[in-house]
């Protein structure tokens, strides 16, 4: 017994004294972003944005590297050998999944990310519209779109109600849930030097942004000031949609209006543009000042009614009114009613998508489990049938303040 205690004390002293092999800073490759693709040859292909700290002046040297392997672990080991560095994943804040991988099966990748103790659960996870290599490789042509730039872009889309939070923790929790569906922001790349024009789907529409191209371009951090003498479109990235995951598989991509409706039911929306108008009024553009959303389940026999309530207060930024109108109290109230109809229709699109595809997008199972555990236990085996058959009472209340810079025009 004494020998065991002495051995344990000696081991502790060794550990505290630094007997474990350390890795110098200049011997590490610090991984900032990790992209995972499914190549045609099988296995996996990794794309990484890494920093190589200098041992002399400690200056980070950004680099994009690629490596293939039979597994993620194998590819990481090959990358470490080719770079002559030990790759450190503790600072990895961005993970991008390729579309082909998500469509086939991303479960092995998610298992690796979940069990790797160095990767933070709060890391942002994105789905590439195409390959992860295209998303992370854009840094070589647009340095501002490094890992931090892509994360900031996704956070902005979340606060605008155009994308979910998109964290690794949320995706893993959904994958391990019996009913909850996971959601990710979808990111696409445009203008990779081929002179291609932006997709029509990427242009703003009502309820999302100003319809004036000059105004929209001025407010976008990823829009270049000029395209250059060659006419080639500089590289840029954008959040282009919302993906729904069923455990490790891509379930479906939300339509734009459904994605907007899903966004209105999330928390954290601020500064979101909301544009409404018709022939009677003209057009009114506002930015969200405050937003509140909640879902209250109510059991009615063996069915449920989900009361979905949204309150939005926004400030006027611009008005382009019909001839002879001024933006008085009557016009303000009328514009608010138009906002309510627009937001309600978008939320209805999200509800219809949830029922049509059979996914619990809004965390309804968690709400019912908390409020009425007996009902949930009784129906948990056929929960998705309950989601599809339930009633949805959508109530939207909008209020418009007259603050901010307004511009009144005739149309």
Coordinates of C-alpha atoms in Angstrom, one line a residue:
X1 CA 0.0 0.0 0.0
X2 CA 2.9 2.4 0.9
X3 CA 4.5 1.6 -2.4
X4 CA 1.3 2.5 -4.3
X5 CA 1.0 5.8 -2.4
X6 CA 4.7 6.6 -3.2
X7 CA 4.2 5.8 -6.8
X8 CA 1.1 8.0 -7.0
X9 CA 2.9 10.9 -5.3
X10 CA 5.9 10.5 -7.6
X11 CA 3.6 10.6 -10.7
X12 CA 1.8 13.7 -9.4
X13 CA 5.1 15.4 -8.8
X14 CA 6.2 14.6 -12.4
X15 CA 3.0 16.0 -13.8
X16 CA 3.2 19.1 -11.8
X17 CA 6.8 19.5 -12.5
X18 CA 6.3 19.5 -16.2
X19 CA 7.6 16.0 -17.0
X20 CA 4.9 15.7 -19.7
X21 CA 6.3 16.6 -23.2
X22 CA 5.3 20.2 -24.1
X23 CA 4.9 21.6 -27.6
X24 CA 6.5 25.0 -28.3
X25 CA 4.3 27.7 -29.9
X26 CA 6.4 27.7 -33.1
X27 CA 5.9 24.0 -33.4
X28 CA 2.1 24.3 -33.6
X29 CA -0.3 25.0 -36.4
X30 CA -3.3 26.8 -34.8
X31 CA -6.5 25.7 -36.6
X32 CA -9.0 28.6 -36.8
X33 CA -11.5 26.9 -39.2
X34 CA -12.1 23.3 -40.3
X35 CA -14.0 22.3 -43.4
X36 CA -15.1 18.7 -44.0
X37 CA -16.0 17.4 -47.5
X38 CA -16.8 14.0 -49.0
X39 CA -14.6 13.6 -52.1
X40 CA -15.6 11.4 -55.0
X41 CA -12.8 8.9 -54.1
X42 CA -14.3 8.3 -50.6
X43 CA -12.9 9.0 -47.2
X44 CA -12.8 12.7 -46.3
X45 CA -11.1 15.9 -47.5
X46 CA -10.2 18.6 -44.9
X47 CA -9.7 22.3 -45.6
X48 CA -8.2 24.3 -42.8
X49 CA -7.5 27.9 -42.1
X50 CA -4.5 27.8 -39.8
X51 CA -2.0 30.3 -38.3
X52 CA 1.7 29.4 -38.1
X53 CA 3.1 31.5 -35.2
X54 CA 6.7 32.5 -35.8
X55 CA 9.2 31.6 -33.1
X56 CA 11.1 34.8 -33.7
X57 CA 8.6 37.6 -33.8
X58 CA 5.4 35.7 -32.9
X59 CA 3.6 37.0 -36.0
X60 CA 0.7 34.8 -37.2
X61 CA 0.9 33.7 -40.8
X62 CA -2.5 32.8 -42.2
X63 CA -2.6 29.8 -44.5
X64 CA -5.3 27.6 -46.1
X65 CA -4.3 24.0 -46.4
X66 CA -6.0 20.9 -47.8
X67 CA -5.5 17.2 -47.0
X68 CA -7.4 14.0 -47.7
X69 CA -7.5 10.8 -45.6
X70 CA -9.6 7.7 -44.9
X71 CA -11.0 9.5 -41.8
X72 CA -10.8 12.9 -40.2
X73 CA -8.2 11.7 -37.8
X74 CA -6.1 10.2 -40.7
X75 CA -6.4 13.5 -42.7
X76 CA -5.4 15.6 -39.7
X77 CA -2.3 13.4 -39.1
X78 CA -1.3 13.7 -42.8
X79 CA -1.7 17.4 -42.6
X80 CA 0.5 17.6 -39.5
X81 CA 3.2 15.7 -41.3
X82 CA 3.0 17.8 -44.5
X83 CA 3.2 21.0 -42.5
X84 CA 5.8 19.8 -40.0
X85 CA 3.6 21.1 -37.2
X86 CA 1.4 19.7 -34.5
X87 CA -2.2 20.9 -35.3
X88 CA -4.0 22.5 -32.4
X89 CA -7.8 22.5 -32.5
X90 CA -8.4 24.4 -29.3
X91 CA -8.9 27.7 -31.1
X92 CA -11.1 26.3 -33.9
X93 CA -14.2 28.5 -33.8
X94 CA -15.7 27.6 -37.2
X95 CA -16.7 24.3 -38.8
X96 CA -18.0 24.0 -42.3
X97 CA -19.8 20.8 -43.6
X98 CA -19.8 20.2 -47.4
X99 CA -23.2 19.7 -49.0
X100 CA -22.4 16.2 -50.4
X101 CA -21.3 15.0 -46.9
X102 CA -24.5 16.3 -45.3
X103 CA -26.6 14.6 -48.0
X104 CA -24.8 11.3 -47.5
X105 CA -24.2 11.1 -43.8
X106 CA -22.5 13.6 -41.5
X107 CA -22.9 11.4 -38.4
X108 CA -19.2 10.3 -38.3
X109 CA -18.0 13.9 -38.6
X110 CA -20.4 15.0 -35.9
X111 CA -19.2 12.2 -33.6
X112 CA -15.6 13.3 -34.1
X113 CA -16.5 16.9 -33.3
X114 CA -18.5 15.9 -30.3
X115 CA -15.9 13.6 -28.7
X116 CA -12.8 15.8 -29.5
X117 CA -12.2 17.6 -26.2
X118 CA -10.3 20.5 -27.8
X119 CA -13.2 21.7 -30.0
X120 CA -15.4 24.1 -28.2
X121 CA -19.2 23.3 -28.2
X122 CA -19.9 26.9 -29.0
X123 CA -18.1 26.7 -32.4
X124 CA -20.1 28.0 -35.3
X125 CA -21.2 25.2 -37.7
X126 CA -22.2 26.1 -41.3
X127 CA -23.4 24.1 -44.3
X128 CA -21.7 24.9 -47.6
X129 CA -23.9 25.4 -50.7
X130 CA -21.3 23.3 -52.6
X131 CA -18.1 22.3 -50.8
X132 CA -16.5 23.4 -47.6
X133 CA -13.3 23.9 -49.6
X134 CA -14.9 26.8 -51.6
X135 CA -16.1 28.5 -48.4
X136 CA -12.8 28.4 -46.5
X137 CA -10.7 28.8 -49.6
X138 CA -12.3 32.2 -50.2
X139 CA -9.8 33.7 -47.7
X140 CA -7.1 33.6 -50.4
X141 CA -9.1 36.0 -52.6
X142 CA -10.9 37.9 -49.9
X143 CA -8.7 38.1 -46.7
X144 CA -11.5 39.7 -44.7
X145 CA -13.5 36.5 -45.0
X146 CA -11.3 34.5 -42.7
X147 CA -12.8 32.4 -39.9
X148 CA -13.7 35.5 -37.8
X149 CA -15.2 37.3 -40.8
X150 CA -17.4 34.3 -41.7
X151 CA -18.5 34.0 -38.1
X152 CA -19.4 37.7 -37.9
X153 CA -21.3 37.4 -41.2
X154 CA -23.3 34.5 -39.7
X155 CA -24.0 36.3 -36.4
X156 CA -25.3 39.3 -38.4
X157 CA -27.6 37.0 -40.4
X158 CA -28.9 35.6 -37.1
X159 CA -29.7 39.0 -35.6
X160 CA -31.4 39.9 -38.9
X161 CA -33.6 36.8 -38.6
X162 CA -32.2 35.2 -41.7
X163 CA -30.3 32.3 -40.0
X164 CA -30.4 30.2 -36.9
X165 CA -27.7 30.4 -34.1
X166 CA -25.8 27.6 -35.9
X167 CA -23.7 26.3 -33.0
X168 CA -22.1 22.8 -32.6
X169 CA -23.8 22.3 -29.2
X170 CA -27.3 22.9 -30.7
X171 CA -26.7 20.5 -33.6
X172 CA -25.4 17.8 -31.3
X173 CA -28.3 18.2 -28.9
X174 CA -30.7 17.9 -31.8
X175 CA -29.0 14.9 -33.2
X176 CA -29.3 13.1 -29.8
X177 CA -32.9 14.2 -29.3
X178 CA -35.8 11.9 -30.2
X179 CA -37.8 14.5 -32.1
X180 CA -36.0 17.9 -32.3
X181 CA -34.6 18.9 -35.7
X182 CA -31.3 20.7 -36.0
X183 CA -30.9 23.9 -38.1
X184 CA -27.8 25.4 -39.8
X185 CA -27.1 28.5 -41.7
X186 CA -26.3 27.8 -45.4
X187 CA -23.4 29.8 -46.9
X188 CA -22.5 30.2 -50.6
X189 CA -19.7 31.8 -52.5
X190 CA -20.0 34.0 -55.5
X191 CA -17.7 35.6 -58.0
X192 CA -14.7 33.3 -57.9
X193 CA -13.0 35.2 -60.7
X194 CA -15.2 33.7 -63.4
X195 CA -17.3 36.9 -63.9
X196 CA -20.5 35.2 -62.9
X197 CA -23.5 37.3 -61.9
X198 CA -25.2 37.1 -58.5
X199 CA -28.0 34.6 -58.3
X200 CA -31.5 36.2 -58.4
X201 CA -32.3 34.4 -55.2
X202 CA -29.6 36.5 -53.4
X203 CA -31.3 39.8 -54.2
X204 CA -33.4 41.4 -51.4
X205 CA -37.1 41.3 -51.4
X206 CA -39.9 42.6 -49.3
X207 CA -39.6 42.0 -45.5
X208 CA -35.9 41.6 -45.9
X209 CA -34.1 44.6 -47.3
X210 CA -34.4 47.7 -49.4
X211 CA -35.4 47.2 -53.0
X212 CA -33.0 50.0 -54.1
X213 CA -29.8 48.2 -55.3
X214 CA -27.7 51.2 -54.3
X215 CA -29.0 51.2 -50.8
X216 CA -28.6 47.4 -50.4
X217 CA -25.0 47.4 -51.7
X218 CA -24.1 50.2 -49.4
X219 CA -25.2 48.3 -46.3
X220 CA -23.4 45.0 -47.2
X221 CA -19.9 44.5 -45.9
X222 CA -19.3 41.8 -48.5
X223 CA -20.1 43.9 -51.5
X224 CA -17.0 45.2 -53.3
X225 CA -16.8 48.8 -54.3
X226 CA -15.8 48.0 -57.8
X227 CA -15.5 44.9 -60.0
X228 CA -12.2 45.9 -61.6
X229 CA -11.2 46.5 -65.2
X230 CA -11.6 42.9 -66.2
X231 CA -15.3 42.8 -65.3
X232 CA -14.7 39.8 -63.0
X233 CA -16.8 39.6 -59.9
X234 CA -14.6 39.6 -56.8
X235 CA -15.1 36.7 -54.4
X236 CA -17.7 37.2 -51.8
X237 CA -19.8 35.0 -49.4
X238 CA -23.3 35.3 -48.2
X239 CA -25.8 33.4 -45.9
X240 CA -28.1 32.0 -48.5
X241 CA -30.6 29.9 -46.5
X242 CA -31.4 27.6 -43.7
X243 CA -30.8 23.8 -43.6
X244 CA -32.7 21.3 -41.5
X245 CA -30.9 18.3 -40.1
X246 CA -32.4 15.0 -39.0
X247 CA -29.7 13.7 -36.7
X248 CA -26.7 13.5 -39.1
X249 CA -28.5 13.8 -42.4
X250 CA -29.6 16.8 -44.3
X251 CA -33.4 16.8 -44.2
X252 CA -34.3 19.7 -46.5
X253 CA -33.4 23.3 -47.3
X254 CA -36.0 25.9 -46.3
X255 CA -37.6 28.2 -48.9
X256 CA -36.7 31.8 -48.3
X257 CA -40.1 32.9 -46.9
X258 CA -40.2 29.9 -44.5
X259 CA -36.7 30.7 -43.4
X260 CA -37.8 34.3 -42.6
X261 CA -40.8 32.9 -40.7
X262 CA -38.5 30.6 -38.7
X263 CA -36.3 33.5 -37.9
X264 CA -39.1 35.6 -36.5
X265 CA -39.8 32.8 -33.9
X266 CA -36.2 32.9 -32.6
X267 CA -34.6 35.1 -30.0
X268 CA -32.0 37.8 -30.5
X269 CA -33.5 39.6 -33.5
X270 CA -32.4 43.3 -33.7
X271 CA -32.0 45.8 -36.5
X272 CA -33.8 43.5 -38.9
X273 CA -35.1 45.3 -42.0
X274 CA -38.8 45.1 -42.7
X275 CA -40.2 46.6 -46.0
X276 CA -43.9 46.7 -46.8
X277 CA -46.1 48.6 -49.2
X278 CA -48.9 48.5 -51.7
X279 CA -50.5 50.8 -54.3
X280 CA -52.5 52.6 -51.7
X281 CA -49.6 53.4 -49.3
X282 CA -46.5 53.3 -51.4
X283 CA -43.5 51.8 -49.6
X284 CA -42.3 52.0 -45.9
X285 CA -38.9 50.7 -44.7
X286 CA -38.2 50.1 -41.0
X287 CA -35.6 48.5 -38.8
X288 CA -36.6 46.3 -35.8
X289 CA -36.1 48.0 -32.4
X290 CA -37.4 45.3 -30.2
X291 CA -38.8 41.8 -30.8
X292 CA -40.4 39.1 -28.6
X293 CA -41.6 35.7 -29.6
X294 CA -43.1 32.8 -27.6
X295 CA -45.0 29.6 -28.1
X296 CA -47.6 28.4 -25.7
X297 CA -49.0 24.8 -26.1
X298 CA -52.5 24.0 -25.1
X299 CA -53.9 20.5 -25.0
X300 CA -57.3 20.0 -26.5
X301 CA -58.2 16.3 -26.0
X302 CA -55.6 14.2 -27.8
X303 CA -54.5 17.1 -29.9
X304 CA -52.6 20.3 -29.3
X305 CA -52.9 24.0 -30.3
X306 CA -49.7 26.0 -30.3
X307 CA -50.3 29.7 -29.7
X308 CA -47.4 31.4 -31.5
X309 CA -47.2 35.1 -30.5
X310 CA -44.8 37.7 -31.9
X311 CA -44.4 41.3 -31.0
X312 CA -42.3 43.7 -33.2
X313 CA -41.6 47.3 -32.6
X314 CA -39.7 49.0 -35.4
X315 CA -38.4 52.5 -36.4
X316 CA -39.1 54.2 -39.7
X317 CA -36.0 54.6 -41.9
X318 CA -37.5 55.6 -45.3
X319 CA -40.9 56.2 -46.8
X320 CA -41.7 56.4 -50.5
X321 CA -45.4 57.2 -50.3
X322 CA -48.1 57.4 -53.0
X323 CA -48.8 60.9 -54.3
X324 CA -50.6 63.2 -51.9
X325 CA -49.8 61.1 -48.7
X326 CA -47.9 62.1 -45.7
X327 CA -46.8 59.6 -43.1
X328 CA -49.2 60.4 -40.4
X329 CA -50.9 58.3 -37.7
X330 CA -53.3 56.7 -40.2
X331 CA -50.5 55.7 -42.6
X332 CA -48.4 54.5 -39.7
X333 CA -51.2 52.2 -38.4
X334 CA -51.9 50.9 -41.9
X335 CA -48.2 50.1 -42.5
X336 CA -48.1 48.2 -39.2
X337 CA -51.0 46.1 -40.3
X338 CA -49.2 45.3 -43.6
X339 CA -46.2 44.2 -41.5
X340 CA -48.4 42.0 -39.4
X341 CA -49.8 40.3 -42.5
X342 CA -46.3 39.8 -44.0
X343 CA -44.7 38.3 -40.8
X344 CA -47.8 36.1 -40.2
X345 CA -47.6 34.7 -43.7
X346 CA -43.9 34.0 -43.3
X347 CA -44.4 32.2 -40.0
X348 CA -47.2 30.2 -41.6
X349 CA -44.8 29.1 -44.4
X350 CA -42.4 27.8 -41.7
X351 CA -45.2 26.0 -39.9
X352 CA -46.3 24.4 -43.2
X353 CA -42.7 23.3 -43.9
X354 CA -42.5 21.7 -40.5
X355 CA -45.8 19.8 -41.0
X356 CA -45.1 18.9 -44.6
X357 CA -41.6 17.4 -43.9
X358 CA -42.5 16.1 -40.5
X359 CA -39.8 17.9 -38.4
X360 CA -40.1 19.6 -35.1
X361 CA -38.4 22.9 -36.0
X362 CA -39.6 25.0 -33.1
X363 CA -38.7 22.7 -30.2
X364 CA -42.3 21.9 -29.5
X365 CA -41.5 18.6 -27.9
X366 CA -39.4 20.4 -25.3
X367 CA -42.2 22.9 -24.6
X368 CA -44.9 20.2 -24.1
X369 CA -42.6 18.1 -22.0
X370 CA -42.2 21.0 -19.6
X371 CA -45.8 22.2 -19.6
X372 CA -47.7 19.0 -19.8
X373 CA -45.4 16.0 -19.2
X374 CA -48.3 13.6 -19.0
X375 CA -49.5 14.5 -22.5
X376 CA -46.0 14.1 -23.9
X377 CA -45.4 10.7 -22.3
X378 CA -48.7 9.5 -23.7
X379 CA -47.9 10.7 -27.3
X380 CA -44.1 10.6 -27.5
X381 CA -44.1 7.5 -29.7
X382 CA -46.2 9.2 -32.4
X383 CA -45.0 12.8 -31.7
X384 CA -44.4 13.8 -35.3
X385 CA -48.0 12.8 -36.1
X386 CA -49.1 15.2 -33.3
X387 CA -46.9 18.0 -34.8
X388 CA -48.6 17.5 -38.2
X389 CA -52.1 17.3 -36.8
X390 CA -51.9 20.1 -34.3
X391 CA -53.4 23.5 -34.7
X392 CA -51.3 26.6 -34.9
X393 CA -52.7 30.0 -33.8
X394 CA -50.4 32.7 -35.1
X395 CA -50.8 36.2 -33.6
X396 CA -48.5 39.0 -34.7
X397 CA -48.5 42.5 -33.3
X398 CA -46.5 45.3 -34.9
X399 CA -45.9 48.8 -33.8
X400 CA -44.0 51.5 -35.9
X401 CA -42.2 54.3 -34.2
X402 CA -41.4 57.5 -36.1
X403 CA -37.7 57.7 -35.3
X404 CA -34.5 57.5 -37.3
X405 CA -33.8 59.3 -40.6
X406 CA -36.8 59.3 -42.8
X407 CA -37.0 60.2 -46.4
X408 CA -40.4 60.8 -48.1
X409 CA -40.7 60.5 -51.8
X410 CA -43.5 60.3 -54.3
X411 CA -43.9 57.1 -56.3

